[in-house]
Amino acid sequence: KHLNRHQKNLALKQKKLSRKTQGSKSRKKFRKKVANVHERIANSRQDFLHKLSRKLVDESQVIVVENLNVKGMVKNRLLSKSISDVGWGMFVNFMDYKLRQKSAKLIEVDRFFPSSKT
């Protein structure tokens, strides 16, 4: 979501950067422009995750999250960009510290835990 919004701009700037001669002043300037686009993407992702985690924490006392194998899921070449863009680890960290401030609980469940069995 966040990367897709800036994908065209990022690709354009990276293409222009690749055409600059190495070690030149204009290449250094353009590297900063590409870095600014990456920073924008990271900031928008972080802002979204902060707002979502705050909403979830305000609504509940206990949150249960599944311990996902993100490294294994990124190996799927069709989904890897989307999975990397989500930032699940950052989201869990945000919820964890916000729940601690509220004196609530975050429970991590193993991905093979049979939660539907009674």
PDB file of C-alpha atoms in Angstrom:
ATOM      1  CA  LYS A   1       0.000   0.000   0.000  1.00  0.00           C
ATOM      2  CA  HIS A   2       2.641   2.511   1.046  1.00  0.00           C
ATOM      3  CA  LEU A   3       5.218   1.447  -1.500  1.00  0.00           C
ATOM      4  CA  ASN A   4       2.647   1.290  -4.309  1.00  0.00           C
ATOM      5  CA  ARG A   5       1.670   4.907  -3.685  1.00  0.00           C
ATOM      6  CA  HIS A   6       5.249   6.079  -4.301  1.00  0.00           C
ATOM      7  CA  GLN A   7       6.364   3.361  -6.741  1.00  0.00           C
ATOM      8  CA  LYS A   8       6.220   5.472  -9.908  1.00  0.00           C
ATOM      9  CA  ASN A   9       8.107   8.401  -8.379  1.00  0.00           C
ATOM     10  CA  LEU A  10      10.717   6.081  -6.865  1.00  0.00           C
ATOM     11  CA  ALA A  11      11.271   4.213 -10.141  1.00  0.00           C
ATOM     12  CA  LEU A  12      11.668   7.477 -12.056  1.00  0.00           C
ATOM     13  CA  LYS A  13      14.202   8.876  -9.597  1.00  0.00           C
ATOM     14  CA  GLN A  14      16.157   5.615  -9.424  1.00  0.00           C
ATOM     15  CA  LYS A  15      16.309   5.467 -13.222  1.00  0.00           C
ATOM     16  CA  LYS A  16      17.643   9.037 -13.380  1.00  0.00           C
ATOM     17  CA  LEU A  17      20.145   8.200 -10.640  1.00  0.00           C
ATOM     18  CA  SER A  18      21.433   5.191 -12.544  1.00  0.00           C
ATOM     19  CA  ARG A  19      22.218   7.407 -15.548  1.00  0.00           C
ATOM     20  CA  LYS A  20      24.404   9.803 -13.560  1.00  0.00           C
ATOM     21  CA  THR A  21      28.147   9.235 -13.678  1.00  0.00           C
ATOM     22  CA  GLN A  22      29.635   7.717 -10.570  1.00  0.00           C
ATOM     23  CA  GLY A  23      31.311  10.086  -8.148  1.00  0.00           C
ATOM     24  CA  SER A  24      29.740  13.197  -9.686  1.00  0.00           C
ATOM     25  CA  LYS A  25      28.134  16.013  -7.747  1.00  0.00           C
ATOM     26  CA  SER A  26      24.789  15.559  -9.486  1.00  0.00           C
ATOM     27  CA  ARG A  27      24.762  11.870  -8.540  1.00  0.00           C
ATOM     28  CA  LYS A  28      25.251  12.769  -4.869  1.00  0.00           C
ATOM     29  CA  LYS A  29      22.358  15.227  -5.087  1.00  0.00           C
ATOM     30  CA  PHE A  30      20.137  12.649  -6.738  1.00  0.00           C
ATOM     31  CA  ARG A  31      21.018  10.016  -4.134  1.00  0.00           C
ATOM     32  CA  LYS A  32      19.524  12.383  -1.557  1.00  0.00           C
ATOM     33  CA  LYS A  33      16.352  12.692  -3.654  1.00  0.00           C
ATOM     34  CA  VAL A  34      15.984   8.913  -3.822  1.00  0.00           C
ATOM     35  CA  ALA A  35      16.639   8.680  -0.086  1.00  0.00           C
ATOM     36  CA  ASN A  36      13.899  11.263   0.529  1.00  0.00           C
ATOM     37  CA  VAL A  37      11.393   9.118  -1.365  1.00  0.00           C
ATOM     38  CA  HIS A  38      12.399   6.076   0.716  1.00  0.00           C
ATOM     39  CA  GLU A  39      12.043   8.161   3.881  1.00  0.00           C
ATOM     40  CA  ARG A  40       8.558   9.272   2.816  1.00  0.00           C
ATOM     41  CA  ILE A  41       7.514   5.662   2.281  1.00  0.00           C
ATOM     42  CA  ALA A  42       8.840   4.649   5.702  1.00  0.00           C
ATOM     43  CA  ASN A  43       7.169   7.622   7.402  1.00  0.00           C
ATOM     44  CA  SER A  44       3.770   6.926   5.838  1.00  0.00           C
ATOM     45  CA  ARG A  45       4.009   3.241   6.834  1.00  0.00           C
ATOM     46  CA  GLN A  46       4.993   4.150  10.382  1.00  0.00           C
ATOM     47  CA  ASP A  47       2.198   6.717  10.687  1.00  0.00           C
ATOM     48  CA  PHE A  48      -0.411   4.202   9.507  1.00  0.00           C
ATOM     49  CA  LEU A  49       0.845   1.511  11.895  1.00  0.00           C
ATOM     50  CA  HIS A  50       0.865   3.925  14.850  1.00  0.00           C
ATOM     51  CA  LYS A  51      -2.725   4.970  14.166  1.00  0.00           C
ATOM     52  CA  LEU A  52      -3.954   1.402  13.658  1.00  0.00           C
ATOM     53  CA  SER A  53      -2.188   0.072  16.765  1.00  0.00           C
ATOM     54  CA  ARG A  54      -3.562   2.946  18.856  1.00  0.00           C
ATOM     55  CA  LYS A  55      -7.098   2.173  17.645  1.00  0.00           C
ATOM     56  CA  LEU A  56      -6.760  -1.542  18.467  1.00  0.00           C
ATOM     57  CA  VAL A  57      -5.190  -0.916  21.870  1.00  0.00           C
ATOM     58  CA  ASP A  58      -7.915   1.563  22.867  1.00  0.00           C
ATOM     59  CA  GLU A  59     -10.620  -0.985  22.013  1.00  0.00           C
ATOM     60  CA  SER A  60      -9.238  -4.024  23.856  1.00  0.00           C
ATOM     61  CA  GLN A  61      -7.528  -5.290  27.014  1.00  0.00           C
ATOM     62  CA  VAL A  62      -5.876  -8.369  25.501  1.00  0.00           C
ATOM     63  CA  ILE A  63      -4.573  -8.757  21.948  1.00  0.00           C
ATOM     64  CA  VAL A  64      -3.463 -12.113  20.580  1.00  0.00           C
ATOM     65  CA  VAL A  65      -1.158 -12.195  17.563  1.00  0.00           C
ATOM     66  CA  GLU A  66       0.159 -15.124  15.591  1.00  0.00           C
ATOM     67  CA  ASN A  67       3.909 -15.624  15.431  1.00  0.00           C
ATOM     68  CA  LEU A  68       4.353 -15.581  11.642  1.00  0.00           C
ATOM     69  CA  ASN A  69       7.291 -16.859   9.614  1.00  0.00           C
ATOM     70  CA  VAL A  70       7.821 -13.679   7.593  1.00  0.00           C
ATOM     71  CA  LYS A  71      11.182 -14.854   6.265  1.00  0.00           C
ATOM     72  CA  GLY A  72       9.496 -17.909   4.754  1.00  0.00           C
ATOM     73  CA  MET A  73       6.574 -15.920   3.350  1.00  0.00           C
ATOM     74  CA  VAL A  74       8.888 -13.445   1.594  1.00  0.00           C
ATOM     75  CA  LYS A  75      10.282 -16.322  -0.482  1.00  0.00           C
ATOM     76  CA  ASN A  76       7.034 -16.329  -2.503  1.00  0.00           C
ATOM     77  CA  ARG A  77       7.989 -14.053  -5.379  1.00  0.00           C
ATOM     78  CA  LEU A  78       4.392 -13.020  -6.075  1.00  0.00           C
ATOM     79  CA  LEU A  79       3.731 -11.769  -2.543  1.00  0.00           C
ATOM     80  CA  SER A  80       7.177 -10.759  -1.290  1.00  0.00           C
ATOM     81  CA  LYS A  81       6.893  -7.039  -2.061  1.00  0.00           C
ATOM     82  CA  SER A  82       3.466  -6.773  -0.420  1.00  0.00           C
ATOM     83  CA  ILE A  83       4.563  -8.716   2.657  1.00  0.00           C
ATOM     84  CA  SER A  84       7.702  -6.607   3.050  1.00  0.00           C
ATOM     85  CA  ASP A  85       5.675  -3.419   2.705  1.00  0.00           C
ATOM     86  CA  VAL A  86       3.309  -4.294   5.564  1.00  0.00           C
ATOM     87  CA  GLY A  87       5.826  -4.117   8.423  1.00  0.00           C
ATOM     88  CA  TRP A  88       4.341  -6.764  10.732  1.00  0.00           C
ATOM     89  CA  GLY A  89       7.225  -6.727  13.187  1.00  0.00           C
ATOM     90  CA  MET A  90       6.979  -2.966  13.600  1.00  0.00           C
ATOM     91  CA  PHE A  91       3.206  -3.274  14.098  1.00  0.00           C
ATOM     92  CA  VAL A  92       3.594  -5.869  16.863  1.00  0.00           C
ATOM     93  CA  ASN A  93       6.257  -3.729  18.575  1.00  0.00           C
ATOM     94  CA  PHE A  94       3.983  -0.676  18.488  1.00  0.00           C
ATOM     95  CA  MET A  95       1.086  -2.652  19.968  1.00  0.00           C
ATOM     96  CA  ASP A  96       3.361  -4.175  22.612  1.00  0.00           C
ATOM     97  CA  TYR A  97       4.633  -0.896  24.037  1.00  0.00           C
ATOM     98  CA  LYS A  98       1.198   0.736  23.864  1.00  0.00           C
ATOM     99  CA  LEU A  99      -0.382  -2.194  25.681  1.00  0.00           C
ATOM    100  CA  ARG A 100       2.333  -2.022  28.356  1.00  0.00           C
ATOM    101  CA  GLN A 101       1.552   1.661  28.933  1.00  0.00           C
ATOM    102  CA  LYS A 102      -2.094   0.693  29.359  1.00  0.00           C
ATOM    103  CA  SER A 103      -1.229  -2.334  31.568  1.00  0.00           C
ATOM    104  CA  ALA A 104      -2.869  -4.690  29.100  1.00  0.00           C
ATOM    105  CA  LYS A 105      -1.585  -7.924  27.560  1.00  0.00           C
ATOM    106  CA  LEU A 106      -0.130  -8.933  24.222  1.00  0.00           C
ATOM    107  CA  ILE A 107      -0.054 -12.685  23.718  1.00  0.00           C
ATOM    108  CA  GLU A 108       1.959 -14.254  20.902  1.00  0.00           C
ATOM    109  CA  VAL A 109       0.636 -17.611  19.746  1.00  0.00           C
ATOM    110  CA  ASP A 110       2.694 -20.108  17.770  1.00  0.00           C
ATOM    111  CA  ARG A 111       1.616 -20.368  14.142  1.00  0.00           C
ATOM    112  CA  PHE A 112       0.948 -24.105  14.559  1.00  0.00           C
ATOM    113  CA  PHE A 113      -1.251 -23.664  17.641  1.00  0.00           C
ATOM    114  CA  PRO A 114      -4.648 -25.343  16.967  1.00  0.00           C
ATOM    115  CA  SER A 115      -6.855 -22.433  18.073  1.00  0.00           C
ATOM    116  CA  SER A 116     -10.016 -23.781  16.419  1.00  0.00           C
ATOM    117  CA  LYS A 117      -9.885 -27.084  18.328  1.00  0.00           C
ATOM    118  CA  THR A 118     -11.756 -27.296  21.618  1.00  0.00           C
TER     119      THR A 118
END
